[in-house]
Coordinates of C-alpha atoms and ligand atoms in Angstrom, one line a residue:
M37 CA 105.5 27.5 124.5
N38 CA 105.9 23.4 123.6
Q39 CA 102.6 23.6 122.1
V40 CA 101.1 22.3 118.9
F41 CA 99.4 23.9 116.2
R42 CA 97.3 23.2 112.9
K43 CA 97.9 24.2 109.4
L44 CA 96.7 23.2 105.7
S45 CA 100.1 21.9 103.7
V46 CA 99.3 21.5 100.0
V47 CA 100.4 18.1 99.5
K48 CA 99.1 17.2 95.6
L49 CA 99.4 19.3 93.1
T50 CA 95.3 19.7 92.2
T51 CA 92.4 22.2 91.5
N52 CA 90.8 19.8 94.3
F53 CA 91.0 21.2 96.6
A54 CA 89.7 19.2 99.6
E55 CA 92.7 16.8 97.6
A56 CA 95.2 19.0 97.2
V57 CA 95.1 19.9 101.3
K58 CA 96.1 17.7 104.5
L59 CA 96.1 18.9 108.4
V60 CA 99.3 18.5 109.6
E61 CA 100.9 19.7 112.7
Q62 CA 103.5 22.3 114.0
P63 CA 105.1 22.7 117.5
L64 CA 104.4 26.3 118.4
V65 CA 108.1 27.8 119.5
T66 CA 109.1 31.3 120.3
P67 CA 109.0 33.9 116.9
A68 CA 112.4 34.7 115.7
D69 CA 114.2 38.0 116.4
N70 CA 111.9 39.4 113.7
Q71 CA 108.9 37.5 113.6
V72 CA 105.2 38.5 115.4
L73 CA 103.2 35.6 116.2
I74 CA 100.3 35.8 115.2
K75 CA 97.0 33.4 117.5
N76 CA 95.2 33.1 113.3
I77 CA 91.8 34.2 113.9
Y78 CA 90.3 35.2 110.3
A79 CA 91.4 33.6 107.4
G80 CA 89.9 35.3 103.8
V81 CA 89.2 32.4 101.5
N82 CA 90.0 33.3 97.9
A83 CA 89.0 32.0 94.3
S84 CA 92.4 31.8 93.3
D85 CA 92.9 28.9 96.1
V86 CA 92.5 26.9 93.5
N87 CA 95.1 27.9 91.2
I88 CA 97.7 27.6 94.2
T89 CA 97.2 24.7 94.6
A90 CA 97.2 22.9 91.5
G91 CA 101.0 25.1 91.3
R92 CA 99.5 27.5 88.3
Y93 CA 100.9 30.7 89.7
F94 CA 104.2 30.1 91.0
T95 CA 105.1 27.1 88.2
D96 CA 107.9 26.0 91.2
A97 CA 105.2 25.1 93.2
K98 CA 107.1 22.2 95.0
V99 CA 104.7 19.9 97.9
P100 CA 104.4 20.3 100.9
F101 CA 103.8 24.6 100.9
D102 CA 101.6 26.2 103.0
V103 CA 98.0 27.9 101.5
G104 CA 95.3 30.6 101.6
F105 CA 96.3 32.4 99.1
E106 CA 94.5 36.0 100.1
V107 CA 98.5 35.4 99.9
F108 CA 100.8 37.6 100.3
I109 CA 98.1 39.1 101.4
D110 CA 94.0 38.5 102.0
L111 CA 91.6 40.8 102.3
S112 CA 90.4 42.7 98.7
C113 CA 91.4 46.2 98.5
Y114 CA 91.6 47.2 95.2
E115 CA 93.1 50.5 93.9
L116 CA 92.0 51.1 89.7
Y117 CA 94.9 53.5 88.9
N118 CA 97.3 54.5 86.4
F119 CA 97.8 52.1 84.5
M120 CA 100.7 52.1 81.4
S121 CA 100.5 56.4 81.2
I122 CA 96.9 55.2 80.7
N123 CA 94.2 56.6 83.1
V124 CA 93.3 51.9 83.5
T125 CA 92.8 50.4 86.3
Q126 CA 93.1 49.2 88.8
T127 CA 95.4 47.7 91.4
L128 CA 94.0 44.6 93.8
C129 CA 95.2 43.6 96.8
I130 CA 94.3 41.0 99.3
I131 CA 95.3 40.9 103.1
P132 CA 95.0 36.6 104.0
G133 CA 94.1 36.6 107.6
L134 CA 93.2 38.6 110.7
G135 CA 94.0 37.9 114.0
V136 CA 95.8 38.3 117.1
I137 CA 99.8 39.3 118.4
H138 CA 100.7 36.6 120.3
A139 CA 105.0 36.6 120.9
L140 CA 107.4 39.1 118.9
G141 CA 110.5 38.5 118.6
K142 CA 113.5 39.9 120.5
N143 CA 113.7 43.2 117.5
V144 CA 109.7 44.0 117.1
T145 CA 109.5 47.1 119.7
K146 CA 106.3 48.3 117.3
Y147 CA 103.9 45.9 118.2
R148 CA 102.6 44.9 121.6
V149 CA 101.3 41.5 122.4
G150 CA 96.8 41.3 122.1
Q151 CA 96.9 43.7 119.8
P152 CA 94.5 42.9 116.4
A153 CA 96.4 42.3 113.3
L154 CA 96.3 42.0 109.7
F155 CA 99.3 40.2 108.1
L156 CA 100.2 39.5 104.2
E157 CA 101.6 36.3 103.5
S158 CA 100.0 33.7 101.9
K159 CA 100.2 31.4 104.5
A160 CA 96.2 31.9 106.0
Y161 CA 95.1 27.8 107.0
S162 CA 97.0 27.8 109.8
E163 CA 95.4 28.5 113.6
Y164 CA 99.4 30.8 114.3
V165 CA 101.7 32.1 111.7
Y166 CA 105.0 33.4 112.0
I167 CA 105.2 37.0 110.2
K168 CA 108.2 39.0 109.3
Q169 CA 107.4 42.5 111.2
E170 CA 106.5 44.5 108.4
N171 CA 104.6 42.4 106.7
V172 CA 102.0 42.8 110.1
I173 CA 99.7 45.4 109.7
P174 CA 97.9 47.0 112.8
V175 CA 93.7 47.4 112.8
P176 CA 91.8 49.0 115.7
E177 CA 89.7 45.6 116.7
L178 CA 89.3 42.2 115.3
K179 CA 86.7 43.0 112.6
P180 CA 86.6 40.3 109.7
D181 CA 85.7 43.6 107.6
Y182 CA 88.7 44.5 107.3
L183 CA 89.9 41.8 105.5
T184 CA 88.2 42.9 102.8
L185 CA 89.0 46.0 100.8
L186 CA 88.9 48.0 97.9
R187 CA 89.7 51.2 95.5
G188 CA 90.1 52.6 92.4
L189 CA 91.0 55.3 90.3
I190 CA 88.8 55.4 88.0
K191 CA 86.4 59.5 86.9
E192 CA 84.6 61.0 87.8
G193 CA 80.9 60.0 85.6
E194 CA 83.0 57.3 83.5
K195 CA 80.2 53.7 83.3
V196 CA 82.3 51.2 85.1
L197 CA 80.9 47.0 84.5
I198 CA 81.8 45.1 87.4
T199 CA 81.7 41.2 87.1
A200 CA 81.1 39.1 89.7
A201 CA 80.4 42.3 91.6
A202 CA 78.7 40.6 94.2
G203 CA 81.5 38.2 95.0
G204 CA 84.7 40.1 98.0
T205 CA 86.3 41.6 95.5
G206 CA 83.3 42.9 93.2
H207 CA 81.2 44.5 96.2
L208 CA 83.9 46.4 97.6
C209 CA 84.8 47.2 94.0
V210 CA 80.9 48.7 93.4
Q211 CA 81.3 50.4 96.4
W212 CA 84.4 52.6 95.3
A213 CA 83.8 53.1 91.9
K214 CA 79.9 54.6 92.8
K215 CA 82.4 56.7 96.0
K216 CA 84.4 58.5 92.1
G217 CA 81.1 59.4 90.5
C218 CA 80.9 56.9 88.7
H219 CA 77.8 55.1 87.2
V220 CA 78.7 51.5 88.2
I221 CA 76.8 48.0 86.6
G222 CA 77.8 44.6 88.5
T223 CA 76.6 41.5 86.7
T224 CA 75.7 38.5 88.9
S225 CA 73.4 35.5 89.1
S226 CA 70.8 35.9 91.2
P227 CA 68.4 38.3 93.0
E228 CA 69.2 38.3 96.3
K229 CA 72.8 39.4 95.2
A230 CA 70.8 41.6 92.4
N231 CA 69.4 43.0 96.2
M232 CA 72.5 43.3 98.1
L233 CA 74.5 44.9 94.8
K234 CA 71.4 47.5 94.9
E235 CA 71.5 48.7 98.5
L236 CA 75.0 49.2 97.9
G237 CA 74.1 51.2 94.8
C238 CA 74.8 50.1 92.1
D239 CA 72.9 52.0 89.0
R240 CA 72.1 48.9 86.6
V241 CA 72.6 44.9 87.8
I242 CA 72.4 42.8 85.4
N243 CA 71.9 38.9 86.5
Y244 CA 73.1 36.7 83.6
K245 CA 71.1 34.3 84.3
T246 CA 67.9 35.8 83.3
E247 CA 69.2 38.6 81.4
N248 CA 71.0 37.7 78.1
L249 CA 73.5 40.2 79.3
S250 CA 74.6 41.4 75.8
E251 CA 71.5 42.6 74.6
V252 CA 70.8 44.5 78.0
L253 CA 74.3 46.0 76.6
R254 CA 73.4 46.5 73.4
N255 CA 70.3 48.2 74.6
E256 CA 70.7 50.5 77.7
Y257 CA 74.6 51.2 76.6
P258 CA 74.7 51.5 73.2
D259 CA 77.8 53.8 73.8
G260 CA 79.8 50.9 75.3
I261 CA 81.4 51.0 78.9
D262 CA 84.2 52.6 79.6
V263 CA 85.9 50.2 82.2
V264 CA 85.3 46.6 82.5
W265 CA 86.5 45.1 85.7
E266 CA 86.7 40.9 84.5
S267 CA 87.4 37.8 86.8
I268 CA 85.3 35.3 84.8
G269 CA 86.2 34.5 81.7
G270 CA 84.7 32.1 78.7
E271 CA 82.0 33.5 77.2
M272 CA 81.5 36.7 79.4
F273 CA 84.7 38.1 78.4
N274 CA 84.6 37.5 75.1
T275 CA 80.9 39.8 75.3
L276 CA 82.1 42.2 77.7
V277 CA 84.7 42.8 75.2
K278 CA 82.7 43.7 72.2
H279 CA 80.7 45.9 74.7
L280 CA 83.6 48.2 75.5
R281 CA 83.2 51.3 74.4
I282 CA 86.5 53.7 71.9
K283 CA 89.2 53.6 74.5
G284 CA 86.9 52.0 76.5
R285 CA 89.6 49.1 79.3
L286 CA 89.2 46.0 80.1
V287 CA 91.5 45.1 83.0
V288 CA 91.5 41.0 83.2
M289 CA 92.1 40.3 86.7
G290 CA 90.5 36.1 86.8
S291 CA 88.8 34.0 84.6
I292 CA 87.2 31.7 87.6
S293 CA 85.2 29.8 85.4
G294 CA 87.9 27.9 84.2
Y295 CA 89.4 27.2 87.9
T296 CA 88.3 24.3 88.4
T297 CA 87.7 22.4 85.2
G298 CA 90.8 23.8 83.4
G299 CA 89.0 24.4 80.5
S300 CA 90.0 27.6 78.1
T301 CA 89.4 30.9 80.0
I302 CA 88.9 32.9 76.0
A303 CA 86.3 31.7 74.3
G304 CA 86.3 31.7 70.3
N305 CA 89.5 34.0 67.7
L306 CA 92.0 35.6 69.0
S307 CA 92.3 37.1 65.9
Q308 CA 88.9 38.7 66.4
L309 CA 90.3 39.7 69.6
T310 CA 93.2 41.5 68.4
N311 CA 90.8 43.5 65.5
R312 CA 88.3 45.0 67.9
L313 CA 91.3 46.3 69.7
I314 CA 93.0 47.6 67.2
L315 CA 88.8 49.3 65.6
K316 CA 88.1 50.7 69.2
S317 CA 91.5 51.7 70.6
N318 CA 90.1 49.2 73.2
S319 CA 92.9 48.4 75.9
L320 CA 93.3 45.1 77.6
N321 CA 95.3 45.3 80.7
G322 CA 95.8 41.9 84.0
F323 CA 96.5 42.8 86.6
L324 CA 97.4 40.7 90.0
F325 CA 98.1 42.3 93.0
T326 CA 101.0 40.5 94.4
Q327 CA 102.6 42.9 92.0
Y328 CA 101.6 46.4 93.4
T329 CA 102.9 45.8 97.2
E330 CA 104.2 48.6 96.9
E331 CA 101.2 50.5 97.2
F332 CA 99.6 48.7 100.2
P333 CA 101.7 51.6 102.6
Q334 CA 100.0 54.3 101.0
Y335 CA 96.8 52.5 100.4
L336 CA 95.5 50.0 103.2
P337 CA 95.5 52.0 105.9
K338 CA 92.7 54.7 103.9
L339 CA 91.1 51.5 103.6
I340 CA 91.1 50.2 107.3
Q341 CA 90.0 54.1 108.4
M342 CA 87.2 53.8 105.7
L343 CA 85.9 50.4 106.4
A344 CA 86.2 51.6 110.3
K345 CA 83.8 54.9 109.7
N346 CA 81.5 52.5 108.0
E347 CA 82.5 54.5 104.4
L348 CA 82.9 51.5 103.4
K349 CA 80.6 48.9 104.0
A350 CA 81.6 44.6 104.3
V351 CA 79.2 42.3 103.5
L352 CA 80.6 38.9 104.4
D353 CA 79.7 35.3 104.3
L354 CA 81.1 32.9 107.3
G355 CA 78.2 29.9 105.4
Q356 CA 75.9 30.6 108.3
N357 CA 73.7 29.7 105.3
T358 CA 75.4 26.6 103.8
S359 CA 73.9 23.3 105.1
G360 CA 76.9 22.5 106.8
G361 CA 76.8 25.9 108.8
E362 CA 79.4 28.6 109.5
F363 CA 82.9 28.1 108.5
K364 CA 84.2 27.1 111.9
G365 CA 88.2 25.7 112.7
I366 CA 91.0 25.5 110.4
E367 CA 88.3 21.8 109.2
S368 CA 86.3 24.0 107.5
V369 CA 88.5 25.8 105.7
V370 CA 87.7 23.3 102.1
R371 CA 84.7 23.8 102.7
G372 CA 84.8 27.5 103.0
V373 CA 87.1 27.1 99.6
E374 CA 84.3 24.7 97.6
H375 CA 81.1 27.1 98.7
L376 CA 82.9 30.2 97.2
H377 CA 83.0 27.6 93.5
T378 CA 79.3 26.3 94.0
G379 CA 78.4 30.8 92.7
R380 CA 76.5 30.9 96.1
S381 CA 78.1 32.7 98.6
N382 CA 77.0 36.0 99.2
G383 CA 80.4 39.1 99.6
K384 CA 83.3 38.1 101.5
V385 CA 83.6 34.6 102.2
V386 CA 85.3 33.9 105.8
V387 CA 86.4 30.8 108.2
K388 CA 86.7 31.6 111.9
I389 CA 90.1 29.4 112.5
Q390 CA 89.6 29.9 116.3
E391 CA 88.1 31.9 119.4
P392 CA 90.6 35.1 120.5
Ligands
NAP605 N1 94.5 39.2 89.9 C1 93.9 39.4 90.8 O1 95.4 39.8 92.0 C2 93.3 38.8 92.5 C3 93.3 38.2 93.4 C4 92.2 37.9 94.3 C5 91.0 37.1 93.2 N2 91.0 37.9 91.4 C6 89.8 37.4 90.9 O2 88.8 37.7 91.7 C7 88.1 37.4 91.1 C8 87.0 37.6 92.2 O3 87.4 36.6 93.2 P1 87.2 36.1 94.7 O4 87.8 35.8 96.2 O5 86.5 37.7 95.2 O6 85.7 35.4 94.5 P2 83.7 35.5 94.7 O7 84.1 36.8 94.0 O8 83.7 36.0 96.5 O9 83.4 34.3 94.3 C9 83.8 33.8 93.1 C10 82.3 34.5 92.0 O10 82.4 34.3 90.7 C11 80.7 34.4 90.7 N3 81.6 33.2 89.2 C12 81.0 33.6 88.0 N4 80.9 32.1 87.6 C13 81.4 31.5 88.1 C14 81.9 30.0 88.5 N5 81.4 29.5 86.6 N6 82.0 29.3 89.3 C15 81.9 30.3 90.2 N7 81.5 31.4 90.5 C16 81.9 32.3 89.2 C17 80.1 33.6 91.4 O11 79.1 34.9 91.4 P3 78.0 35.9 90.0 O12 77.0 34.4 91.4 O13 77.2 37.0 91.0 O14 78.9 36.0 89.3 C18 81.3 33.6 92.3 O15 80.1 33.8 93.4 C19 88.1 35.5 90.8 O16 88.4 35.5 89.4 C20 89.6 35.7 91.5 O17 90.1 34.2 90.8 C21 92.2 38.1 91.4

């Protein structure tokens, strides 16, 4: 092996992804004894890539470092689950890349060259990746659908509201909650995404650009919402806290409205927040999937199976409808990240890094 491959490297800490990254070359060498070398074919784009490039998630971040958050994992898979011994929320896991095994280290015996596999490390924006063998997950075929997964533990009959419901993580949350027998409410910003959500089984889609979210919730859900999956922050967060049911739970798993602006992700007076939580015995929980990696071996294979059997539908946005066309090649990662932050993406944004 004496070729080189290309990857994105973060060279400046900023939320401006295009300014943060540089395309660099690295020699392609034989993997270490316990490593698998994967030829990366698809990389999932994650809203938090810009938090990573800004050094917000890992404060010891020193440039240069590799990027591709669907980090330790980038395929969006979730587990709404028993959290703090209350039957609260979701766990999410994301898987960064999907490729084909290109070479094996001397001690790797359970995989074979040519096998399609997901990998769990935060360096998906690269043509080749060296992965510890325990972080490789074989999949039945090379389909980018495997870059988006979710599931959850919520109770049948509960009213569950999912923000950015048509997004990469959201559209899977919707399906999972429906499978659990919940009444699912999804928020989105366009009629096209609203149609997609209805097809996926959303009981009530709220287009927050054309409808007043608070009014809809007050009129149609006067008793409040049982579980909110919140990824927007700002006014959306404030409004949804107000509409929790007694003992309702809100899971904060993102705050995208502040990512590129660096603005505050919670609007208004925080003292009101504590009062609200007390007066309705509400729970507010944070969630970061990288802290639930021990759950992956249990749930990921199930999710992979569900996708393979079409029990879950992955909606992918490969850039076909963007002005620059499909996201193809490592150079198009920047366009993919920027597209996600326009708010116009539909489903999971995926970049095809190269042909298999
Ligand atoms: N905690 C974790 O472990 C974890 C892991 C992965 C992702 N996340 C979070 O999950 C959320 C979704 O991530 P994703 O990668 O799946 O992205 P995504 O949902 O595919 O894309 C973002 C969507 O957010 C909505 N949005 C609302 N306000 C926005 C704004 N001001 N700017 C841009 N978009 C806005 C848009 O949908 P509408 O037009 O439909 O509103 C947009 O399409 C993010 O907050 C991300 O940080 C958390």
